[in-house]
Structure formats: C-alpha cells, structure tokens
Short mmCIF file of C-alpha atoms in Angstrom, two decimals:
data_model
loop_
_atom_site.label_atom_id
_atom_site.label_comp_id
_atom_site.label_asym_id
_atom_site.label_seq_id
_atom_site.Cartn_x
_atom_site.Cartn_y
_atom_site.Cartn_z
CA MET A 1 -9.11 -169.53 15.59
CA ALA A 2 -11.74 -168.45 18.43
CA ALA A 3 -11.26 -170.32 21.56
CA THR A 4 -14.76 -170.68 22.15
CA GLU A 5 -14.02 -173.41 19.04
CA ILE A 6 -12.16 -175.08 20.92
CA GLU A 7 -13.52 -178.04 23.41
CA LEU A 8 -11.44 -177.44 26.36
CA THR A 9 -12.14 -180.10 29.72
CA PRO A 10 -12.31 -178.48 32.75
CA ASP A 11 -8.83 -179.30 33.87
CA GLN A 12 -7.36 -177.64 30.35
CA ARG A 13 -9.24 -174.72 30.96
CA LEU A 14 -8.28 -174.31 34.32
CA ALA A 15 -4.53 -174.69 33.08
CA LEU A 16 -5.37 -172.36 30.49
CA GLU A 17 -6.60 -169.42 32.56
CA THR A 18 -3.84 -169.64 34.69
CA GLU A 19 -1.39 -168.89 33.08
CA LEU A 20 -3.55 -166.47 30.94
CA ARG A 21 -4.60 -164.32 34.51
CA THR A 22 -0.48 -165.12 35.44
CA LEU A 23 0.26 -163.64 32.62
CA ALA A 24 -1.97 -160.02 32.09
CA ASP A 25 -2.34 -159.46 35.99
CA ASP A 26 2.15 -159.06 36.20
CA GLU A 27 1.56 -156.99 32.87
CA PHE A 28 -1.80 -154.93 34.47
CA VAL A 29 -0.48 -154.03 37.73
CA LEU A 30 3.44 -153.27 36.96
CA ALA A 31 1.98 -151.34 33.90
CA GLU A 32 0.06 -149.67 36.85
CA ARG A 33 2.55 -148.69 38.79
CA TYR A 34 5.39 -147.31 36.39
CA THR A 35 2.33 -144.92 35.57
CA GLU A 36 2.95 -143.14 39.24
CA TRP A 37 6.26 -141.99 37.65
CA GLN A 38 4.51 -140.20 35.45
CA VAL A 39 5.66 -136.11 35.26
CA HIS A 40 8.22 -137.44 38.54
CA ALA A 41 10.50 -139.03 35.86
CA PRO A 42 14.32 -137.89 36.92
CA THR A 43 13.87 -135.99 32.99
CA LEU A 44 11.68 -135.85 30.51
CA GLU A 45 13.04 -138.36 28.68
CA SER A 46 13.39 -140.74 31.36
CA ASP A 47 9.29 -139.80 32.09
CA LEU A 48 8.55 -140.33 28.29
CA ALA A 49 10.33 -143.61 27.68
CA LEU A 50 8.61 -145.09 31.12
CA ALA A 51 5.14 -143.65 30.00
CA ASN A 52 5.56 -145.59 26.73
CA ILE A 53 6.47 -148.66 28.58
CA ALA A 54 4.18 -148.85 30.47
CA GLN A 55 1.13 -148.37 27.79
CA ASP A 56 3.12 -151.75 26.05
CA GLU A 57 2.20 -153.10 29.10
CA LEU A 58 -0.79 -151.79 29.35
CA GLY A 59 -1.72 -153.28 25.85
CA HIS A 60 0.24 -156.36 26.73
CA ALA A 61 -1.80 -157.32 29.24
CA ARG A 62 -4.51 -156.48 27.15
CA LEU A 63 -4.02 -158.78 24.70
CA TRP A 64 -3.66 -161.29 27.04
CA TYR A 65 -7.21 -160.49 29.25
CA ASP A 66 -9.43 -160.75 25.70
CA LEU A 67 -8.23 -164.28 25.52
CA LEU A 68 -10.06 -164.54 29.01
CA GLU A 69 -12.85 -162.88 27.56
CA GLU A 70 -13.15 -165.37 24.62
CA LEU A 71 -13.66 -167.52 27.91
CA GLY A 72 -16.47 -166.13 29.03
CA TYR A 73 -15.57 -163.10 31.59
CA ASP A 74 -15.44 -159.27 30.80
CA GLU A 75 -13.97 -156.68 31.94
CA THR A 76 -15.39 -155.83 34.98
CA ASP A 77 -15.02 -159.82 36.31
CA LEU A 78 -11.77 -159.07 34.80
CA LEU A 79 -10.60 -155.82 36.77
CA TRP A 80 -12.85 -153.59 37.99
CA GLU A 81 -15.38 -155.58 40.04
CA ARG A 82 -12.72 -158.78 40.58
CA ASP A 83 -11.69 -159.62 43.96
CA PRO A 84 -7.94 -158.12 44.90
CA ASP A 85 -7.66 -161.75 46.23
CA THR A 86 -7.55 -163.69 43.18
CA PHE A 87 -5.17 -161.29 41.08
CA ARG A 88 -2.14 -163.89 40.91
CA HIS A 89 0.44 -161.24 39.11
CA ALA A 90 4.26 -161.66 41.49
CA THR A 91 4.37 -159.29 44.37
CA LEU A 92 7.69 -157.41 41.93
CA SER A 93 4.63 -155.68 40.12
CA GLU A 94 2.56 -154.23 43.28
CA LEU A 95 5.45 -153.14 45.58
CA PRO A 96 4.97 -149.33 45.39
CA PHE A 97 8.43 -147.31 44.91
CA PRO A 98 10.52 -145.04 47.41
CA GLU A 99 10.22 -142.09 47.19
CA GLY A 100 11.49 -141.00 43.90
CA GLU A 101 13.93 -143.91 43.47
CA TRP A 102 14.92 -144.36 39.97
CA ALA A 103 17.87 -147.33 40.60
CA ASP A 104 14.05 -149.42 41.52
CA ALA A 105 12.09 -148.62 38.61
CA ILE A 106 15.47 -149.62 36.75
CA VAL A 107 15.83 -152.58 38.73
CA ARG A 108 12.81 -153.75 38.58
CA SER A 109 11.93 -153.26 34.43
CA TYR A 110 15.08 -155.22 34.28
CA LEU A 111 14.31 -157.65 36.40
CA PHE A 112 10.86 -158.23 35.14
CA ASP A 113 11.27 -157.78 31.08
CA VAL A 114 14.40 -160.29 30.96
CA ALA A 115 11.87 -162.91 32.70
CA GLU A 116 9.05 -161.74 30.42
CA GLY A 117 11.12 -161.72 27.58
CA LEU A 118 12.00 -165.44 28.46
CA ARG A 119 8.88 -166.50 28.82
CA LEU A 120 7.57 -165.20 25.44
CA GLU A 121 9.86 -167.45 23.61
CA SER A 122 8.53 -170.54 25.76
CA LEU A 123 4.55 -170.12 24.55
CA GLU A 124 5.74 -168.93 21.01
CA GLU A 125 5.16 -172.85 20.15
CA SER A 126 1.69 -172.53 22.04
CA ALA A 127 -0.69 -175.35 21.80
CA TYR A 128 -2.90 -173.07 22.41
CA PRO A 129 -3.58 -171.30 18.86
CA ALA A 130 -4.44 -167.62 20.58
CA ILE A 131 -1.43 -167.67 22.82
CA ALA A 132 1.29 -167.84 19.65
CA ASP A 133 -0.38 -165.62 17.63
CA ARG A 134 -0.37 -162.74 20.26
CA VAL A 135 3.48 -163.74 21.20
CA GLY A 136 5.50 -161.61 18.35
CA LYS A 137 3.56 -158.84 18.56
CA ILE A 138 4.81 -158.08 22.48
CA GLN A 139 8.01 -159.49 21.68
CA ARG A 140 8.67 -156.49 19.30
CA GLU A 141 7.65 -154.03 22.10
CA GLU A 142 9.38 -155.80 24.76
CA GLY A 143 13.25 -156.11 23.12
CA TYR A 144 13.49 -151.97 23.54
CA HIS A 145 12.16 -152.41 27.18
CA THR A 146 14.63 -154.39 28.21
CA GLU A 147 17.03 -152.56 25.93
CA HIS A 148 16.36 -149.21 27.79
CA ALA A 149 16.95 -151.44 31.32
CA GLU A 150 20.22 -152.35 30.50
CA ASN A 151 20.92 -148.87 29.62
CA TRP A 152 19.97 -147.44 32.71
CA LEU A 153 21.99 -150.09 34.79
CA GLU A 154 25.00 -149.80 33.24
CA ARG A 155 25.19 -146.12 33.72
CA LEU A 156 23.74 -146.02 36.62
CA ALA A 157 26.20 -148.77 38.29
CA THR A 158 29.40 -146.21 36.39
CA ASP A 159 29.64 -144.30 40.20
CA ASP A 160 29.04 -145.28 43.61
CA GLU A 161 26.47 -143.86 44.44
CA GLY A 162 23.99 -145.03 41.86
CA GLY A 163 25.48 -148.72 42.79
CA ASP A 164 24.17 -148.19 46.06
CA HIS A 165 20.69 -146.70 45.17
CA LEU A 166 20.99 -149.75 42.72
CA GLN A 167 22.24 -152.80 45.55
CA ALA A 168 19.32 -151.38 47.47
CA ALA A 169 16.91 -152.33 44.55
CA VAL A 170 18.53 -155.22 44.22
CA ASP A 171 18.33 -156.44 47.55
CA ARG A 172 14.64 -155.73 48.27
CA LEU A 173 13.30 -156.49 44.79
CA PHE A 174 15.38 -159.83 44.06
CA PRO A 175 13.19 -162.05 46.07
CA HIS A 176 10.01 -160.20 44.60
CA ALA A 177 11.42 -161.00 40.97
CA LEU A 178 11.97 -164.66 42.45
CA ALA A 179 8.06 -165.41 42.61
CA LEU A 180 7.94 -164.80 39.02
CA PHE A 181 8.53 -168.30 38.82
CA VAL A 182 6.34 -169.55 41.63
CA PRO A 183 3.69 -172.24 39.69
CA THR A 184 -0.13 -170.03 40.13
CA GLU A 185 -2.06 -170.98 42.38
CA PRO A 186 -5.61 -171.35 40.47
CA VAL A 187 -8.42 -169.54 40.94
CA PRO A 188 -12.07 -171.18 41.16
CA PHE A 189 -13.73 -170.16 37.66
CA GLY A 190 -17.57 -170.19 36.62
CA ALA A 191 -18.17 -167.99 40.58
CA GLU A 192 -16.86 -164.89 39.36
CA THR A 193 -17.94 -165.98 35.42
CA VAL A 194 -20.97 -164.04 34.18
CA SER A 195 -22.20 -166.68 32.04
CA GLY A 196 -20.63 -169.72 34.17
CA ASP A 197 -20.71 -171.97 31.38
CA GLY A 198 -20.98 -176.02 31.73
CA ALA A 199 -17.19 -177.52 31.45
CA GLY A 200 -15.79 -175.99 34.91
CA SER A 201 -18.77 -175.73 36.79
CA GLN A 202 -17.29 -178.48 38.69
CA TYR A 203 -14.73 -175.63 39.84
CA THR A 204 -16.48 -173.25 41.56
CA ASP A 205 -15.31 -175.21 44.49
CA THR A 206 -12.15 -173.81 45.84
CA ASP A 207 -11.97 -177.34 47.79
CA ALA A 208 -12.00 -179.32 44.48
CA LEU A 209 -8.85 -176.93 42.71
CA PRO A 210 -5.94 -178.75 41.92
CA ASP A 211 -3.18 -177.49 43.77
CA ALA A 212 -0.65 -174.79 42.26
CA ALA A 213 1.44 -177.69 41.05
CA THR A 214 -0.70 -179.65 39.19
CA VAL A 215 -1.97 -176.73 37.29
CA GLU A 216 1.59 -176.24 36.39
CA GLU A 217 1.96 -180.15 34.89
CA THR A 218 -0.89 -179.50 33.07
CA ILE A 219 -0.24 -176.25 31.89
CA VAL A 220 3.29 -177.74 30.02
CA ALA A 221 1.77 -181.16 29.73
CA GLU A 222 -0.98 -179.74 27.15
CA GLY A 223 2.16 -177.23 25.51
CA TYR A 224 -0.22 -174.04 26.24
CA ARG A 225 3.75 -173.11 27.43
CA THR A 226 6.63 -175.58 26.40
CA ASP A 227 9.38 -175.12 29.14
CA SER A 228 8.20 -175.73 32.66
CA LEU A 229 8.67 -172.11 35.51
CA ALA A 230 11.93 -174.39 36.78
CA THR A 231 13.69 -174.13 33.60
CA LEU A 232 12.54 -170.65 32.99
CA GLY A 233 13.75 -169.40 36.08
CA GLU A 234 17.05 -171.09 35.17
CA ARG A 235 17.56 -169.77 32.73
CA TRP A 236 16.46 -166.16 34.18
CA LEU A 237 19.44 -166.54 36.94
CA ASP A 238 21.92 -167.68 34.41
CA ARG A 239 21.23 -164.31 33.01
CA VAL A 240 20.37 -162.07 35.27
CA VAL A 241 22.91 -162.74 38.34
CA PRO A 242 26.17 -162.88 36.28
CA THR A 243 25.06 -159.25 34.34
CA LEU A 244 24.46 -157.65 37.98
CA GLU A 245 27.50 -159.27 38.97
CA SER A 246 29.53 -157.11 36.28
CA HIS A 247 27.74 -154.39 37.95
CA GLY A 248 29.15 -154.92 40.99
CA LEU A 249 25.55 -155.31 42.60
CA ARG A 250 25.64 -159.08 44.83
CA THR A 251 22.01 -160.76 44.77
CA PRO A 252 20.83 -163.09 47.26
CA VAL A 253 21.34 -166.71 45.21
CA PRO A 254 24.02 -168.71 47.21
CA ALA A 255 26.96 -170.14 45.12
CA ASP A 256 25.85 -172.82 44.49
CA GLY A 257 22.73 -171.22 42.51
CA GLU A 258 20.52 -173.50 44.33
CA ILE A 259 17.12 -171.29 45.02
CA THR A 260 14.79 -172.49 47.96
CA ASP A 261 11.64 -171.48 48.96
CA GLU A 262 13.36 -169.38 51.80
CA LEU A 263 14.80 -167.20 49.12
CA VAL A 264 10.59 -166.53 48.06
CA PRO A 265 8.49 -163.93 50.17
CA ASP A 266 5.36 -165.98 52.10
CA ALA A 267 3.36 -163.32 50.32
CA CYS A 268 4.83 -163.49 46.35
CA GLY A 269 1.51 -162.92 44.48
CA ARG A 270 1.23 -166.13 42.70
CA ASN A 271 -0.41 -167.96 45.89
CA GLY A 272 -2.92 -165.55 46.27
CA ARG A 273 -1.45 -163.59 49.18
CA HIS A 274 -0.11 -159.77 48.68
CA THR A 275 1.73 -157.50 50.22
CA ASP A 276 -0.89 -154.82 52.51
CA ASP A 277 0.56 -152.49 49.45
CA TRP A 278 -1.73 -154.52 46.74
CA ASP A 279 -5.10 -153.58 48.61
CA THR A 280 -4.18 -149.99 48.55
CA LEU A 281 -3.10 -150.42 44.79
CA TYR A 282 -6.23 -152.08 44.25
CA ALA A 283 -8.09 -149.36 45.54
CA ASP A 284 -6.68 -146.83 43.66
CA PHE A 285 -7.11 -148.31 40.37
CA THR A 286 -10.38 -148.95 41.04
CA HIS A 287 -11.45 -145.88 42.67
CA THR A 288 -12.79 -143.93 39.59
CA TYR A 289 -14.96 -146.83 38.46
CA ARG A 290 -16.56 -147.07 41.75
CA GLU A 291 -16.63 -143.32 42.73
CA LEU A 292 -18.57 -142.71 39.05
CA GLY A 293 -21.06 -145.79 39.90
CA ARG A 294 -20.23 -147.62 36.85
CA GLU A 295 -21.67 -151.27 36.12
CA ASP A 296 -19.49 -152.34 33.37
CA ALA A 297 -16.54 -151.54 31.33
CA THR A 298 -16.40 -148.45 28.60
CA MET A 299 -14.32 -149.27 25.39
CA ILE A 300 -13.65 -146.44 23.16
CA MET A 301 -11.88 -148.60 20.20
CA ASP A 302 -13.24 -152.00 18.95
CA ARG A 303 -11.46 -154.66 20.28
CA PRO A 304 -8.62 -155.66 18.32
CA GLU A 305 -8.80 -158.87 16.18
CA MET B 1 23.81 -132.77 27.15
CA ILE B 2 21.91 -132.05 24.04
CA TRP B 3 20.88 -133.79 21.13
CA GLU B 4 19.01 -132.82 17.82
CA VAL B 5 16.89 -135.19 16.24
CA PHE B 6 16.79 -135.62 13.00
CA ARG B 7 14.31 -137.87 10.98
CA GLN B 8 13.39 -139.56 7.60
CA GLU B 9 10.14 -140.99 6.72
CA LYS B 10 10.96 -142.61 3.61
CA PRO B 11 14.09 -144.35 2.12
CA GLY B 12 15.87 -141.56 0.10
CA ASP B 13 13.86 -138.82 1.52
CA TYR B 14 16.16 -135.85 3.69
CA HIS B 15 16.24 -136.54 7.18
CA THR B 16 14.40 -133.26 8.68
CA HIS B 17 15.28 -131.59 12.10
CA CYS B 18 11.88 -132.65 14.52
CA GLY B 19 13.24 -131.73 17.64
CA ASN B 20 15.56 -132.36 20.26
CA VAL B 21 16.71 -135.09 23.41
CA HIS B 22 18.60 -134.76 26.57
CA ALA B 23 20.90 -137.77 26.93
CA PRO B 24 24.28 -138.65 28.15
CA ASP B 25 25.33 -139.75 25.85
CA ARG B 26 25.07 -141.04 21.71
CA GLU B 27 23.23 -144.48 23.07
CA MET B 28 20.70 -142.84 25.18
CA ALA B 29 20.32 -140.18 22.69
CA LYS B 30 19.41 -142.97 20.19
CA GLN B 31 17.06 -144.83 22.66
CA PHE B 32 15.25 -141.58 23.73
CA ALA B 33 14.91 -140.07 19.96
CA VAL B 34 13.48 -143.76 19.38
CA ILE B 35 10.69 -143.43 21.90
CA GLN B 36 10.17 -139.87 21.06
CA HIS B 37 10.16 -139.81 17.30
CA GLY B 38 10.25 -142.79 15.93
CA ARG B 39 7.45 -145.12 17.53
CA ARG B 40 4.20 -143.37 16.83
CA LYS B 41 5.24 -141.77 13.33
CA PRO B 42 6.35 -144.38 10.48
CA THR B 43 10.31 -143.51 10.66
CA GLU B 44 12.67 -144.89 8.23
CA SER B 45 15.68 -143.61 9.47
CA LEU B 46 16.86 -141.08 12.62
CA TRP B 47 19.87 -139.90 13.16
CA VAL B 48 21.35 -137.76 16.62
CA VAL B 49 23.69 -135.48 16.82
CA PRO B 50 25.14 -133.27 19.73
CA GLN B 51 23.63 -129.73 20.03
CA GLU B 52 27.74 -128.23 20.00
CA GLU B 53 28.58 -129.96 16.67
CA VAL B 54 25.82 -128.32 14.90
CA GLY B 55 27.51 -125.27 12.45
CA GLU B 56 25.59 -121.91 12.71
CA VAL B 57 25.92 -118.63 10.93
CA ASP B 58 22.83 -116.12 11.32
CA ALA B 59 21.50 -113.03 9.81
CA ASP B 60 23.43 -110.97 12.12
CA GLU B 61 27.01 -112.69 10.32
CA VAL B 62 26.59 -112.36 6.76
CA ALA B 63 23.82 -111.18 4.76
CA PHE B 64 21.50 -113.97 3.76
CA GLY B 65 20.06 -113.28 -0.32
CA GLY B 66 16.46 -113.40 -0.94
CA THR B 67 15.62 -110.56 0.21
CA THR B 68 14.39 -108.20 -2.98
CA ASP B 69 11.14 -108.73 -3.63
CA LYS B 70 10.80 -111.09 -6.78
CA SER B 71 7.21 -111.92 -6.21
CA TYR B 72 7.21 -111.37 -10.09
CA ARG B 73 9.22 -114.46 -10.42
CA TRP B 74 5.91 -116.44 -8.92
CA ALA B 75 3.43 -117.06 -11.28
CA MET B 76 0.36 -116.08 -8.64
CA ALA B 77 -0.91 -113.39 -10.56
CA TYR B 78 -2.46 -115.32 -13.50
CA THR B 79 -6.08 -116.37 -13.93
CA SER B 80 -7.40 -119.40 -15.75
CA SER B 81 -10.77 -117.71 -16.61
CA THR B 82 -10.53 -117.32 -20.45
CA GLU B 83 -13.60 -114.64 -20.63
CA HIS B 84 -10.61 -112.12 -21.86
CA ALA B 85 -9.43 -113.55 -25.00
CA LYS B 86 -11.99 -113.89 -27.38
CA GLU B 87 -10.29 -115.11 -29.87
CA VAL B 88 -8.75 -118.29 -28.11
CA ILE B 89 -12.60 -119.14 -27.27
CA ALA B 90 -13.90 -118.26 -30.73
CA SER B 91 -10.39 -120.22 -32.53
CA GLN B 92 -11.63 -122.92 -29.69
CA GLN B 93 -15.00 -123.94 -31.19
CA GLU B 94 -14.03 -123.76 -34.81
CA GLN B 95 -11.66 -126.66 -34.27
CA GLU B 96 -14.30 -128.66 -32.16
CA GLN B 97 -16.87 -127.83 -35.03
CA ALA B 98 -14.26 -129.28 -37.77
CA GLU B 99 -13.90 -132.74 -35.33
CA ALA B 100 -17.32 -132.82 -35.58
CA ASP B 101 -17.61 -132.45 -39.06
CA ARG B 102 -14.98 -134.69 -39.67
CA GLN B 103 -16.46 -136.87 -37.56
CA ARG B 104 -19.97 -137.11 -39.26
CA GLY B 105 -18.73 -137.46 -42.67
CA ASP B 106 -16.42 -140.98 -41.24
CA ASP B 107 -20.32 -141.72 -40.58
#
C-alpha cells in the first residue's frame, strides 16, 4: 500500500516522519563511518565483512528514506542538501574511529546491532503497513551483523590486551549507545519539502512543534512502533550488560540498573545536537555532490518496490 | 590459519573449491566464507577445511594417467555434412517419396 493512500493528520505525520528519520539516519551515518575501514581493516576477511555490513546498512537506510520520499521528500532533501542540524541519528553512529581501533568498530557494531534488532522486532506489527513490509528484509541481514560482532567480541576478550581495547571502546561508546533510546526531537516539515503539502504546513514553525516525548507517545499510541523506547532500552540493557560483563567488561550502568540523564551525553544526536565530528563527516559525504555542482541525486537503478 | 572453502550451489551438486579465507578458528572461517562466497551467489552449502588437513599428491611424486594422446576417442572429427554420402541422401529421398505417395493414396 502506498503511503500516500493513507490520510494522515499533522500529528500522525510528524510522528511517522520522526520515526523514519531516526531509523534512516542511524543506518546511513553508521554506514558512512564503517566505510572508512575499507582497505584499513586488520585482515582482508574483516575488511570484506565490514564492507558487506556497511553496504547492508546503506540498503536499509534506503528502505527507510524511500518511505520519507513517499511523503513528499526527495533524496536531496533527505541527504545531499539537508541541513546537518536536522539529522537525528544517535551520536553512536557519527563518532570517528580512533586510529586503527578495531575494537571500537566491534563494540559499536555490537551495541548498535542489538539495539536495531530489538527496534525492528517492535516494528514487525507496525500499524503503518509500509514499515511492517520492510522489516523482514532488514532482519534477515541484521542477524549476521550481530553474530559477526559477537564472534569478534568473544575473541578480542580472550587476552588482556584485547580486553583493554574493548574496555576503552565500551567506556567511550556506551553513553552514546544510550542515546539510541532517547526520544527524537521532531524536525519541522513543509519547510524543506519541495512540495510542502497542506496537511503538515502547521509544523513549518519550530515553535509550534510538540516536544520529543509527546511525539514518542504518538508513535506508540498510533502503533507505528509497538513498544516504547523505554521498554526497548530495558531489553537492550538486559542483553548487552550481562554479555559485556561475561567478557570481563564494565559498563557505566549502576548496580540498580537505573539509567539517569547524566549517563547520556548532552549532545546525543536524537535531540538535534551533535558532536563536532558530525560537521566534518557531513562535509565529507556531501563533498562530491557540492564539488560537481549537482542539483539532484543520480539514480543508477529503479526504485525497489 | 588458512581455510579452504568449497561451495555447493544446489542440493546434490558437488562441493567445488572456490577460494580460501584466513580465520583463527572454524566458527570465524565459516562466517567469513559465508560473507565472501555465499552472500552474493545462490548457495546451498559451504565447507571450510583447514588447509593443512588437505592431503595432496602432485606430479613430482606419482605418474598420473591421462598423458597418452587418446584424442581419437573424442569424436571431434565427425562432420554433420552428408554431402559425401550420396546413397544415404538418395535413400532418404526415396523414403520421403514413398511416405508422400502413401498419404496421397489415403485421401
């Protein structure tokens, strides 16, 4: 069913767009980072594996961006000419890899892939049919991403040196992974759509936007996602914390398991605030587009159904 | 450690050698093999085998067969032309003629 056939109220549309941006931006930006490992990974095999994963994540980002396109955006609006402040990926995706730090790539992938797996489960029964339709294809690929990360994690943890690298990565990345479960600050729409269509025009004004928590409630109430971020976050902690501990790794989660705001970085991405590294990454991936003076995106294949 | 990879495309096919992967153990070898040899091609199953477990004999050690020229056994010289066999052609024409006559007779 095409999205355009469904009548959306402005609040529904805002909720839907917010969830889709969150999903798409996480995948796209992480894939951008992963590709930096090309020809630099420790072995040919790990290089190919991460390249494959990056390619999958770009494909997943495409699936979600397509749904935003059905709502009236085009690829330039969503990527190449988009205001970098309107990206909503968690900062976990955007952080640069410390030079040659393979343990960072593994921990990051592990934390992200477990979270993504849980989020996808909660989209299986989405009330928005186009979302539910796309989940299965993504899940088939995500399974081996998690397995790949777990395999590496297990092996790096077998000696002290590997363990030290993993611990440094966990210390650095864990707070940014918690950002995955922070409600997303909505982006005003209409303003950047080419054909800012009527229904949403009231949300072109930033001041009139509902806050992130309200939008999150709408996402769950409308059934676009069937579990709240709070629930997903608890499930994630129940899974990653014991696993990391079983490898002798400490997490910043206190003994009572209570996640407080202090554990999450101020610039967490979901709230529209990013690290300085994001500006550099954005400039990098839009560089060629700008250098060639492009005004639209080149498609080499027809859009998938 | 090097693991040789064998790929089977369809059930019942032989597993055919398709390359190798570097991996510290069997589990990682299987995963890398899947990524490199099973993700972009139709695949039914993959084997990974430690390279040192492969037994090899080469031509320096034994005399392999198949070295005598027996190309006469391969029917490479037959030609499909029937130009040289006039009597075959004549016989064929006769039969066709007889067939045609018989059909006319049935009408």
